[in-house]
Amino acid sequence: MPSHAPTSTSTDDPADPLARERAHLLGSRAALRAMREDAEALDIRDVTAGWVAAEVLQHQIELRIKALADLSHTPLFFGRLDYVLHDAGNRFYIGRRHVHDAEGDPMVVDWRAPVSQPFYRASRKDPQDVALRRRFGYTSGELTAYEDEHLTDPAEADTTSALLQTEIERPRVGPMRDIVATIQPEQDEIVRAGIGGTVCVQGAPGTGKTAVGLHRVAYLLFAHRERLARTGTLVIGPNASFLNYIEQVLPALGEIGIKQATVDDLVAHVPVGGRDTVAAGRIKGDARMAEVLRRAVRSGIRMPTEPVVVVRGSRRWRIPAYEIEELVREMMDRDIRYGAAREALPQRIAHAVLVRMEQSGEAPDDRVQDAVARNAAVKAAVKAVWPPVDPAKTVLRLLSDADFLAECADGILTEEERKEILWAKPARGLASARWSAADAVLVDEATDLVQRTHSLGHVVLDEAQDLSPMQYRAVGRRCSTGSATVLGDIAQGTTPWATATWEEALAHLGKPGAAVEELTRGFRVPRSVIAYASRLLPAIAPGLTEATSVRDSPGDFSVRAVPVDGLDAAVLDACRDALRHEGSVGLIAADARIPALAEALAAEGLACLAPGEETSAEARLTLVPATLAKGLEYDYVVLDEPAAVVDGEPDERTGLRRLYVALTRAVSGLAVVHAAPLPEQLSNLNAAADGEPGTAV
């Protein structure tokens, strides 16, 4: 696999392949500028019939202009495919977006197009009609090298791409970037999976599951743009810091305006200001609460005791109580949503009146039925038997009225469980209620029981392993008529209410039987780091396959035991050592240790950022609470006091999972600094297996 670096040959020399590729890059950038200028020059004043259509069209044009932006430090193309039929029509440059010349001929083909797929999947065993695959190397946006694979040449050795390895190991500065140039075959299969089904990706640290999910969104928008334009897409992450970290990936791929949210954002019906105990959080997150809420919402339904008498002109029409009861029971048995049933009941009563009118020789039409449905007697009857429900007030009553909770939870929750989740009744009702995050999810469930939640065409749910069953139900409502991509790692489940298996989680999501794909080949986490962290797997997720790393470099790794009174100083020294390297540095510590470390960093003049803030030449160090580390990556990580990370969680297993997350945030190097004893799973560093870390004390 020949690799070519720049030579002293003039870039104008047509015999120099690198010069020709640079010329094609310049031509492609010029063509992209022309495409953008054409979009900017569009005049729609005489095209649309009204101002609403004009506004919609203008918005679409503005999105198109944004999507055609030429990002100077982002390579316009990263590969080339020469098919076996080697002529001008069978050579394709593969890039982040489609670019065509003035005649409409492609200069760069979108990586999502079918003709681009062999760039990721072709091999010597299955060349897929590709004679040559060329990868390009860039430095600061300039094309500086290329590397060829002759897939049909049996004499060429099958070796790892040096440019691919360099791109994977490139230091990370700033937010997450796309991996479109380095997608691996097993990742590409997930990315290009059809929109019709839900896919769950169990991915070990560093296997690229988040990137796979984001690229899958980009692919689906390419392959099913009209459908998803109507139904919508959504990316759900664990917290705002994580969403800030990933927010540039889709725009870099030309996809503008994709909505992002956390689960808390989705269920923000009430202001959250309270906190639950661990036990209360577990109970409120349990799927059994769905039936408790269904009973609570329907608790006000009463069977009629009086007939309905409708007066129209000189005639009186009487519907007996037993007939209305039949209508009410029918809708209850059909389990129609509360609000929809309440809207339908007046029409059903009105229809019964119309039947009597017809039997008496009258010929009423739909207008008469609508008028009867609005009759005061009908409206009063409906209010009495099927009263309006306020979801938030219903949940508040459920959580603050012991008798009402006992009635609704009878046979579902034990007396001890009911006591655990019961509030003291707020003095001013809704106005003084201190809702917790779990309470907001209950309100969302109650809201859906009253009125159907809008469903999207596709939802990406990242770091899904931390969700409770009730949170899964909240997300599932947003894709009940669409599909989902579920991403996570059971070993990184750090909430007390996390589900034990993906099968259970998918059932709560409303997608039972969805395919579960496992990614175990790590591309970012060094071998020494993943081997060290994997010692925790038997204790935190014994059923998972241990991850491996394809990186040639084992990575920098050290474990430093220090005296208690020297811990802060040792941590600062480790940060200074890490800052001598290129790339981002993350100092991860137990949440309780963050204020002390922030003060120590400030005293030493070491500038630090908060998670999600963009690194720069002046500030490359981020101080990360362990509870916010999930999903983030740093070139070098300094881990402060592992025992404190474990002790910061409600139980040992959750603590060890949190520690596993913290250990696997490193891309190039990890330094563990501790004064307290390490967890026993990590304390024995005498193993001699290849790739095992060493110890520096």
XYZ file of C-alpha atoms in Angstrom:
697
model
C 0.000 0.000 0.000
C 2.148 2.895 -1.247
C 1.970 6.118 0.725
C 3.036 9.394 -0.837
C 4.103 12.603 0.877
C 4.679 15.959 -0.827
C 7.816 16.209 -2.938
C 9.764 19.126 -4.297
C 8.077 18.717 -7.663
C 6.168 21.820 -8.731
C 2.428 21.659 -8.111
C 1.956 22.739 -11.761
C 3.714 19.614 -13.037
C 1.019 17.430 -14.669
C 3.186 14.363 -14.084
C 2.889 14.833 -10.313
C -0.209 12.944 -9.037
C -0.293 14.999 -5.848
C -0.344 18.195 -7.893
C -3.243 16.877 -9.952
C -5.172 16.014 -6.802
C -4.509 19.485 -5.400
C -5.767 20.970 -8.645
C -8.947 18.911 -8.375
C -9.384 20.148 -4.799
C -9.056 23.771 -5.934
C -11.498 23.163 -8.766
C -13.962 21.494 -6.406
C -13.811 24.382 -3.959
C -14.429 26.819 -6.825
C -17.400 24.738 -7.972
C -18.809 24.706 -4.417
C -18.496 28.487 -4.254
C -20.366 28.738 -7.551
C -23.130 26.479 -6.219
C -23.460 28.706 -3.155
C -23.482 31.874 -5.270
C -26.225 30.390 -7.450
C -28.307 29.705 -4.348
C -27.694 33.214 -3.007
C -28.745 34.732 -6.355
C -32.123 32.992 -6.476
C -34.984 35.484 -6.889
C -38.318 34.114 -5.671
C -40.381 37.308 -5.864
C -42.379 36.121 -8.873
C -42.340 32.413 -8.035
C -44.734 32.020 -5.106
C -48.429 32.782 -4.845
C -48.489 34.085 -1.280
C -46.319 35.368 1.515
C -46.542 32.123 3.507
C -45.169 30.077 0.607
C -42.517 32.730 0.044
C -41.404 32.520 3.687
C -41.171 28.720 3.521
C -39.213 28.775 0.271
C -36.890 31.515 1.538
C -36.170 29.457 4.660
C -35.316 26.424 2.529
C -32.976 28.534 0.412
C -31.230 29.865 3.523
C -30.688 26.311 4.786
C -29.310 25.362 1.376
C -26.869 28.278 1.476
C -25.682 27.271 4.956
C -25.246 23.656 3.843
C -23.025 24.804 0.955
C -20.547 26.566 3.253
C -16.930 25.681 2.499
C -15.219 24.983 5.821
C -11.590 25.885 5.186
C -10.104 23.369 7.644
C -12.473 20.550 6.672
C -11.312 18.503 3.645
C -13.842 18.713 0.825
C -12.989 15.167 -0.201
C -11.007 12.500 1.606
C -10.927 9.590 -0.815
C -11.130 8.430 -4.399
C -12.509 5.288 -6.016
C -11.370 4.054 -9.416
C -13.655 1.312 -10.626
C -12.382 -1.565 -12.771
C -13.776 0.084 -15.900
C -11.107 2.758 -15.583
C -12.120 5.876 -17.477
C -13.247 9.358 -16.605
C -16.759 8.152 -15.908
C -15.633 5.575 -13.356
C -13.490 7.704 -11.058
C -15.233 9.238 -8.071
C -13.924 11.579 -5.392
C -15.661 10.834 -2.095
C -16.429 13.742 0.221
C -18.749 15.193 2.815
C -21.212 16.614 0.285
C -22.005 16.576 -3.413
C -20.242 19.125 -5.615
C -20.862 19.515 -9.346
C -19.359 21.694 -12.044
C -21.158 24.149 -14.324
C -22.329 21.317 -16.596
C -23.730 19.353 -13.664
C -21.035 16.661 -13.696
C -19.979 15.498 -10.205
C -16.608 16.677 -8.947
C -17.180 15.282 -5.451
C -19.688 12.526 -4.630
C -21.513 12.552 -1.302
C -20.199 9.807 0.997
C -23.794 8.636 1.492
C -24.437 7.926 -2.193
C -24.564 4.241 -3.231
C -21.515 4.657 -5.469
C -19.492 5.693 -2.369
C -20.306 2.620 -0.291
C -17.345 0.526 -1.559
C -14.982 3.149 -0.115
C -15.929 1.766 3.305
C -16.657 -1.876 2.539
C -14.506 -2.996 -0.397
C -11.616 -5.348 0.412
C -9.239 -7.643 -1.421
C -11.577 -10.523 -0.700
C -14.523 -8.520 -2.021
C -13.251 -5.599 -4.153
C -16.779 -4.680 -5.325
C -15.458 -3.718 -8.802
C -12.993 -1.230 -7.288
C -9.529 -1.298 -8.821
C -8.009 1.450 -6.654
C -8.987 3.113 -3.382
C -7.053 6.290 -2.612
C -7.041 8.015 0.762
C -5.892 11.608 1.169
C -3.965 13.181 4.016
C -4.465 16.801 5.019
C -2.610 19.274 7.218
C -4.490 22.449 8.228
C -6.862 21.954 5.327
C -4.104 21.486 2.747
C -3.810 18.223 0.803
C -0.359 16.895 1.701
C -0.332 13.155 0.982
C -2.162 10.253 -0.560
C -2.157 6.504 -0.107
C -3.291 3.844 -2.583
C -4.782 0.378 -2.225
C -4.928 -1.731 -5.402
C -7.745 -4.064 -4.430
C -7.445 -6.271 -7.526
C -3.627 -6.640 -7.367
C -2.783 -9.981 -5.669
C 0.858 -8.952 -5.296
C 0.119 -5.993 -3.030
C 0.339 -6.735 0.688
C -2.730 -6.296 2.883
C -1.598 -3.769 5.513
C -3.222 -1.187 7.744
C -3.616 2.216 6.151
C -1.098 4.627 7.644
C -3.248 7.642 6.777
C -6.281 5.972 8.335
C -4.322 5.264 11.512
C -3.035 8.851 11.605
C -6.544 10.259 11.208
C -7.906 8.047 13.992
C -5.104 9.046 16.380
C -5.107 12.752 15.485
C -5.266 14.908 18.664
C -8.698 16.261 19.575
C -8.997 19.985 20.124
C -12.447 21.502 20.353
C -15.800 19.777 19.893
C -16.358 16.313 18.451
C -15.657 16.012 14.732
C -17.091 13.679 12.148
C -15.470 10.315 11.324
C -16.673 10.205 7.742
C -13.143 9.533 6.431
C -12.523 6.638 8.832
C -15.826 4.758 9.053
C -15.113 1.034 9.348
C -17.107 -1.719 7.572
C -18.975 -2.838 10.721
C -19.826 0.796 11.479
C -20.929 1.449 7.902
C -23.404 -1.438 8.044
C -25.119 0.258 10.995
C -24.951 3.720 9.411
C -26.680 2.497 6.225
C -29.291 0.279 7.892
C -32.802 0.955 6.608
C -35.145 3.477 8.145
C -37.906 0.934 8.662
C -36.506 -0.657 11.811
C -34.943 0.388 15.088
C -31.243 -0.384 15.637
C -29.598 -0.665 19.065
C -25.811 -0.305 19.234
C -24.013 -1.751 22.260
C -20.630 -0.097 21.979
C -17.612 -0.353 24.244
C -15.665 2.869 24.927
C -13.879 4.252 21.883
C -15.797 2.149 19.349
C -17.409 5.226 17.827
C -21.032 4.519 18.704
C -21.940 8.203 19.067
C -20.327 9.037 15.744
C -22.095 6.073 14.146
C -25.448 7.349 15.411
C -24.857 10.876 14.096
C -23.645 9.635 10.722
C -26.707 7.396 10.572
C -28.915 10.475 10.936
C -27.002 12.155 8.111
C -27.384 9.051 5.943
C -31.119 8.732 6.598
C -31.638 12.412 5.780
C -29.852 11.792 2.471
C -31.735 8.603 1.611
C -35.179 9.627 2.932
C -35.076 13.414 2.909
C -38.681 14.071 1.881
C -40.070 11.615 4.401
C -38.003 12.966 7.303
C -38.668 16.549 6.256
C -42.349 15.832 6.948
C -41.950 13.763 10.108
C -38.816 15.240 11.671
C -35.669 13.946 13.368
C -34.267 14.428 16.863
C -30.962 13.693 18.601
C -31.279 13.043 22.350
C -28.217 13.235 24.595
C -27.619 12.854 28.338
C -26.897 16.501 29.153
C -26.295 19.944 27.650
C -22.485 19.567 27.829
C -22.655 16.446 25.704
C -24.930 18.124 23.153
C -22.541 21.084 22.923
C -19.701 18.622 22.329
C -21.407 16.893 19.377
C -23.316 19.810 17.843
C -20.808 20.500 15.015
C -20.802 16.967 13.562
C -23.988 17.162 11.492
C -23.357 20.706 10.149
C -19.904 19.518 8.993
C -21.743 16.864 6.975
C -24.020 19.472 5.428
C -27.059 18.799 7.651
C -28.300 22.027 9.222
C -31.023 22.537 11.785
C -31.326 19.042 13.290
C -32.921 19.410 16.714
C -31.066 18.264 19.823
C -32.481 17.792 23.306
C -32.059 15.966 26.589
C -34.788 13.776 28.052
C -35.381 16.516 30.630
C -36.020 18.962 27.759
C -38.633 16.624 26.284
C -40.637 16.371 29.511
C -40.357 19.995 30.649
C -44.056 20.397 31.476
C -43.279 21.542 35.034
C -40.347 23.437 36.581
C -37.844 21.062 38.191
C -36.401 22.206 41.488
C -36.538 19.200 43.811
C -34.508 16.020 44.188
C -35.594 12.491 44.946
C -33.958 9.988 47.216
C -32.370 7.090 45.363
C -35.208 4.806 46.476
C -37.899 7.272 45.358
C -36.138 7.753 42.010
C -36.113 4.008 41.412
C -39.829 3.681 42.167
C -40.885 6.686 40.089
C -38.789 5.383 37.193
C -40.322 1.909 37.382
C -42.625 0.911 34.503
C -45.311 -0.007 37.045
C -45.955 3.712 37.470
C -47.547 3.774 34.006
C -50.526 1.755 35.257
C -50.720 3.812 38.455
C -50.953 6.957 36.331
C -53.535 5.434 33.988
C -55.743 4.738 36.997
C -55.178 8.245 38.345
C -56.111 9.923 35.066
C -59.304 7.844 34.785
C -60.209 8.099 38.455
C -62.693 10.915 37.849
C -64.883 8.984 35.418
C -68.352 8.448 36.912
C -71.244 6.423 35.581
C -74.351 8.569 34.895
C -77.321 8.440 37.228
C -79.626 10.803 35.339
C -80.821 10.819 31.716
C -79.869 13.515 29.249
C -82.791 15.570 27.967
C -82.157 17.659 24.839
C -84.723 20.318 23.918
C -84.961 21.336 20.230
C -87.838 23.575 19.353
C -91.009 22.031 20.703
C -89.536 18.539 20.979
C -87.687 16.924 23.891
C -85.337 14.030 23.280
C -84.434 11.781 26.222
C -81.363 9.513 26.393
C -81.582 7.253 29.466
C -78.673 6.890 31.909
C -78.086 3.222 31.051
C -77.500 4.093 27.382
C -74.966 6.781 28.255
C -73.276 4.304 30.606
C -72.922 1.870 27.708
C -71.163 4.582 25.675
C -68.829 5.394 28.576
C -67.939 1.751 29.233
C -67.333 1.111 25.543
C -64.745 3.912 25.381
C -63.133 2.748 28.605
C -62.886 -0.812 27.298
C -61.332 0.410 24.048
C -58.766 2.325 26.149
C -59.163 5.452 24.046
C -56.978 8.316 25.218
C -58.745 10.311 27.889
C -58.883 13.577 25.946
C -59.928 11.927 22.676
C -62.706 10.023 24.464
C -63.924 13.189 26.156
C -64.108 14.910 22.755
C -65.912 11.924 21.213
C -68.512 11.430 23.960
C -70.680 14.499 23.094
C -70.820 13.322 19.484
C -71.815 9.820 20.563
C -74.636 11.201 22.734
C -75.690 13.502 19.890
C -75.753 10.524 17.530
C -78.127 8.720 19.914
C -80.401 11.778 19.776
C -80.285 11.792 15.962
C -81.294 8.127 15.843
C -84.425 9.010 17.809
C -85.100 11.954 15.504
C -84.890 9.692 12.454
C -87.150 7.122 14.099
C -89.754 9.849 14.570
C -89.666 10.774 10.892
C -87.231 13.720 10.930
C -84.218 13.944 8.600
C -81.406 15.581 10.611
C -77.956 16.124 9.041
C -74.409 16.551 10.408
C -75.075 20.173 11.312
C -77.865 19.084 13.619
C -75.589 16.509 15.257
C -72.916 19.143 15.867
C -75.524 21.467 17.358
C -76.816 18.745 19.689
C -73.234 17.940 20.764
C -72.860 21.580 21.796
C -76.162 21.577 23.679
C -75.848 22.691 27.323
C -77.475 19.514 28.642
C -75.047 17.297 26.705
C -72.030 19.344 27.795
C -73.147 19.192 31.429
C -73.584 15.417 31.237
C -70.141 14.919 29.718
C -68.531 17.106 32.379
C -70.209 15.043 35.089
C -69.228 11.605 33.790
C -65.929 12.393 32.009
C -64.516 15.550 33.627
C -61.506 17.437 32.234
C -58.098 16.380 33.566
C -55.011 18.498 34.185
C -51.994 16.115 34.007
C -49.780 18.123 36.380
C -52.570 18.495 38.974
C -53.326 14.783 38.702
C -49.693 13.812 39.361
C -49.475 16.344 42.199
C -52.546 14.829 43.829
C -51.164 11.328 43.321
C -47.879 12.185 45.042
C -49.337 14.268 47.887
C -52.617 12.503 48.763
C -51.940 9.230 50.571
C -55.485 7.915 50.096
C -55.560 8.720 46.382
C -52.136 7.100 45.894
C -53.248 3.989 47.787
C -56.364 3.755 45.601
C -54.468 4.115 42.315
C -51.501 1.928 43.317
C -53.496 -0.861 44.925
C -51.905 -4.186 43.985
C -49.036 -2.405 42.168
C -46.914 -0.618 44.782
C -46.312 -1.829 48.306
C -47.163 0.331 51.295
C -43.439 0.995 51.841
C -43.016 2.081 48.220
C -45.997 4.420 48.465
C -44.565 6.029 51.596
C -41.217 6.516 49.850
C -42.642 8.575 46.978
C -45.295 10.486 48.960
C -44.789 14.241 49.296
C -45.941 16.568 51.980
C -48.883 18.421 50.409
C -47.671 21.783 48.969
C -49.162 24.756 50.769
C -50.135 26.534 47.536
C -50.743 23.574 45.248
C -49.018 23.706 41.855
C -47.509 27.107 42.598
C -45.346 25.774 45.434
C -44.695 22.218 44.202
C -41.016 21.222 44.024
C -40.948 18.790 41.155
C -38.069 16.394 40.635
C -36.786 15.221 37.244
C -38.564 11.894 37.774
C -41.810 13.728 38.578
C -41.583 15.583 35.253
C -41.440 12.218 33.466
C -44.603 11.161 35.310
C -46.339 14.350 34.190
C -45.278 13.574 30.611
C -46.796 10.091 30.898
C -50.030 11.572 32.254
C -50.059 14.165 29.474
C -49.818 11.408 26.876
C -52.658 9.521 28.534
C -54.797 12.613 27.967
C -53.513 13.648 24.519
C -51.268 11.735 22.101
C -47.639 12.898 21.947
C -46.414 13.949 18.494
C -44.265 11.249 16.916
C -41.156 11.914 14.798
C -39.783 9.995 11.857
C -36.469 9.094 13.511
C -34.926 9.589 16.932
C -31.306 9.006 17.964
C -31.000 8.224 21.675
C -27.412 8.372 22.914
C -26.046 7.196 26.273
C -29.316 5.299 26.570
C -28.081 2.879 29.231
C -28.787 5.432 31.973
C -32.506 5.815 31.337
C -35.246 4.497 33.597
C -38.134 2.482 32.132
C -40.393 5.530 32.414
C -37.825 7.672 30.575
C -37.650 5.061 27.822
C -41.429 5.293 27.529
C -41.150 9.096 27.199
C -38.644 8.749 24.354
C -40.638 5.938 22.745
C -43.685 8.195 22.518
C -41.627 10.551 20.342
C -40.971 7.791 17.772
C -44.052 5.591 18.169
C -44.766 5.777 14.430
C -41.112 6.144 13.403
C -37.811 4.405 14.057
C -34.916 4.918 16.440
C -31.171 4.465 16.764
C -30.337 3.546 20.366
C -26.710 3.969 21.445
C -25.045 3.024 24.696
C -22.954 0.696 26.790
C -24.554 -1.362 29.553
C -21.218 -1.265 31.419
C -21.522 2.532 31.628
C -24.982 2.542 33.212
C -24.455 4.777 36.230
C -27.975 5.520 37.467
C -29.659 3.417 40.165
C -32.669 2.932 37.865
C -30.709 1.818 34.772
C -32.128 -1.240 32.996
C -30.110 -4.456 33.102
C -30.346 -5.501 29.432
C -31.009 -3.945 26.045
C -33.914 -6.326 25.497
C -35.647 -4.875 28.559
C -34.808 -1.317 27.529
C -36.132 -1.793 23.990
C -39.363 -3.257 25.322
C -39.918 -0.130 27.446
C -39.076 2.019 24.401
C -41.866 0.307 22.507
C -39.446 -1.330 20.053
C -39.266 -4.976 21.202
C -37.312 -7.263 18.937
C -35.136 -4.481 17.505
C -31.724 -5.572 16.254
C -28.874 -5.224 18.774
C -25.465 -4.686 17.157
C -22.292 -4.909 19.253
C -19.178 -2.832 18.554
C -16.116 -4.144 20.380
C -13.223 -2.800 18.269
C -11.995 0.419 19.789
C -10.414 3.050 17.555
C -9.738 5.855 20.002
C -8.957 4.451 23.456
C -5.337 3.163 23.715
C -4.734 -0.547 24.302
C -3.206 -0.048 27.728
C -6.110 2.097 28.927
C -8.885 -0.186 27.683
C -7.104 -3.228 29.125
C -6.848 -1.535 32.513
C -10.454 -0.338 32.557
C -11.735 -3.737 31.389
C -10.631 -5.250 34.698
C -13.831 -3.752 36.069
C -16.127 -5.545 33.590
C -16.617 -8.785 35.585
C -17.984 -6.684 38.459
C -20.107 -4.218 36.462
C -21.261 -6.066 33.309
C -20.196 -9.717 33.352
C -22.081 -10.588 30.153
C -20.321 -8.099 27.871
C -17.476 -8.871 25.495
C -14.254 -7.152 26.481
C -13.275 -4.397 24.059
C -10.077 -4.466 22.025
C -8.174 -1.621 20.400
C -6.866 -1.471 16.824
C -4.397 1.288 17.628
C -0.743 0.525 17.034
C 0.303 2.753 19.928
C -0.415 1.343 23.391
C -0.761 4.907 24.697
C 0.790 6.681 27.671
C -0.365 5.281 30.997
C 0.615 5.700 34.626
C -0.802 5.096 38.079
C 0.686 7.302 40.778
C 0.200 6.596 44.490
C 0.848 9.717 46.603
C 0.476 10.786 50.256
C -2.885 12.238 51.228
C -1.445 15.687 51.878
C 0.265 15.682 48.479
C -2.724 14.679 46.347
C -3.616 18.118 44.964
C 0.004 18.934 44.121
C 0.465 15.580 42.368
C -2.699 16.134 40.336
C -1.484 19.581 39.248
C 1.889 18.098 38.238
C 0.092 15.457 36.175
C -1.928 18.184 34.444
C 1.242 20.111 33.598
C 2.788 16.934 32.176
C -0.297 16.338 30.027
C -0.310 19.935 28.777
C 3.179 19.428 27.362
C 1.553 17.235 24.717
C -0.588 18.395 21.827
C -4.352 18.161 22.202
C -7.035 18.466 24.862
C -6.605 17.547 28.540
C -9.396 16.493 30.863
C -9.023 16.501 34.640
C -11.782 14.166 35.858
C -12.670 13.997 39.531
C -15.503 13.090 41.866
C -18.067 15.903 41.947
C -17.279 16.616 45.594
C -13.613 17.232 44.708
C -14.313 19.779 41.932
C -14.394 22.977 44.083
C -11.065 22.164 45.761
C -9.391 21.324 42.458
C -10.784 24.474 40.800
C -9.293 26.532 43.615
C -5.942 24.732 43.325
C -5.807 25.261 39.553
C -6.611 28.961 39.925
C -3.908 29.368 42.571
C -1.350 27.883 40.171
C -2.527 29.999 37.233
C -3.742 26.988 35.225
C -6.746 28.089 33.161
C -9.518 25.509 32.950
C -12.792 25.128 31.081
C -16.140 23.570 31.951
C -17.327 20.457 30.070
C -18.657 21.327 26.624
C -16.676 24.573 26.318
C -14.422 24.688 23.279
C -10.702 24.321 23.908
C -8.205 26.777 22.453
C -4.482 27.406 22.395
C -4.859 29.425 25.622
C -7.062 26.907 27.458
C -6.771 23.201 26.718
C -7.524 21.887 30.209
C -11.118 21.004 31.154
C -12.162 20.297 34.747
C -14.775 17.557 34.505
C -17.082 16.304 37.289
C -17.239 12.516 37.000
C -21.031 12.670 36.595
C -20.633 14.726 33.394
C -17.769 12.778 31.811
C -19.908 10.309 29.905
C -19.674 10.667 26.131
C -16.764 13.134 26.263
C -13.218 12.464 25.025
C -9.863 14.099 25.729
C -6.444 13.368 24.309
C -4.984 13.140 27.791
C -6.905 12.469 30.987
C -5.796 12.970 34.560
C -8.046 10.971 36.882
C -8.137 12.246 40.445
C -8.701 9.792 43.308
C -10.651 6.812 41.882
C -11.909 5.839 45.343
C -13.689 9.189 45.649
C -15.383 8.606 42.285
C -16.681 5.234 43.510
C -17.710 6.586 46.916
C -19.668 9.420 45.290
C -22.323 6.968 44.072
C -25.108 5.338 46.102
C -23.723 1.800 45.749
C -20.443 0.124 44.799
C -21.575 -1.261 41.455
C -22.783 2.143 40.264
C -19.554 3.666 41.574
C -17.401 1.164 39.674
C -19.393 1.866 36.520
C -18.792 5.587 36.996
C -15.093 4.849 37.388
C -15.134 2.760 34.196
C -16.565 5.756 32.347
C -13.900 8.094 33.732
C -11.037 5.730 32.869
C -12.127 5.390 29.249
C -12.314 9.079 28.313
C -8.624 9.116 27.284
C -7.589 9.032 23.614
C -3.797 9.186 23.906
C -2.836 8.974 27.556
C -4.126 8.491 31.083
C -2.603 9.345 34.449
C -4.353 8.007 37.557
C -3.397 9.830 40.748
C -4.579 8.441 44.077
C -3.944 8.669 47.808
C -6.691 6.302 48.979
C -6.411 2.596 48.052
C -7.611 1.692 44.578
C -10.622 -0.625 44.132
C -9.397 -4.196 44.382
C -10.135 -4.859 40.702
C -7.490 -2.264 39.774
C -4.997 -2.727 42.592
C -3.086 -5.687 41.082
C -0.807 -4.305 38.370
C 1.460 -7.320 38.059
C -0.253 -8.912 35.040
C 2.188 -9.490 32.215
C -0.256 -9.703 29.313
C 0.617 -7.785 26.169
C -0.592 -4.229 26.351
C -1.015 -4.195 30.152
C -0.179 -0.859 31.701
C 2.840 -0.114 33.777
C 2.953 1.823 37.025
C 4.710 5.021 37.929
C 4.782 5.881 41.614
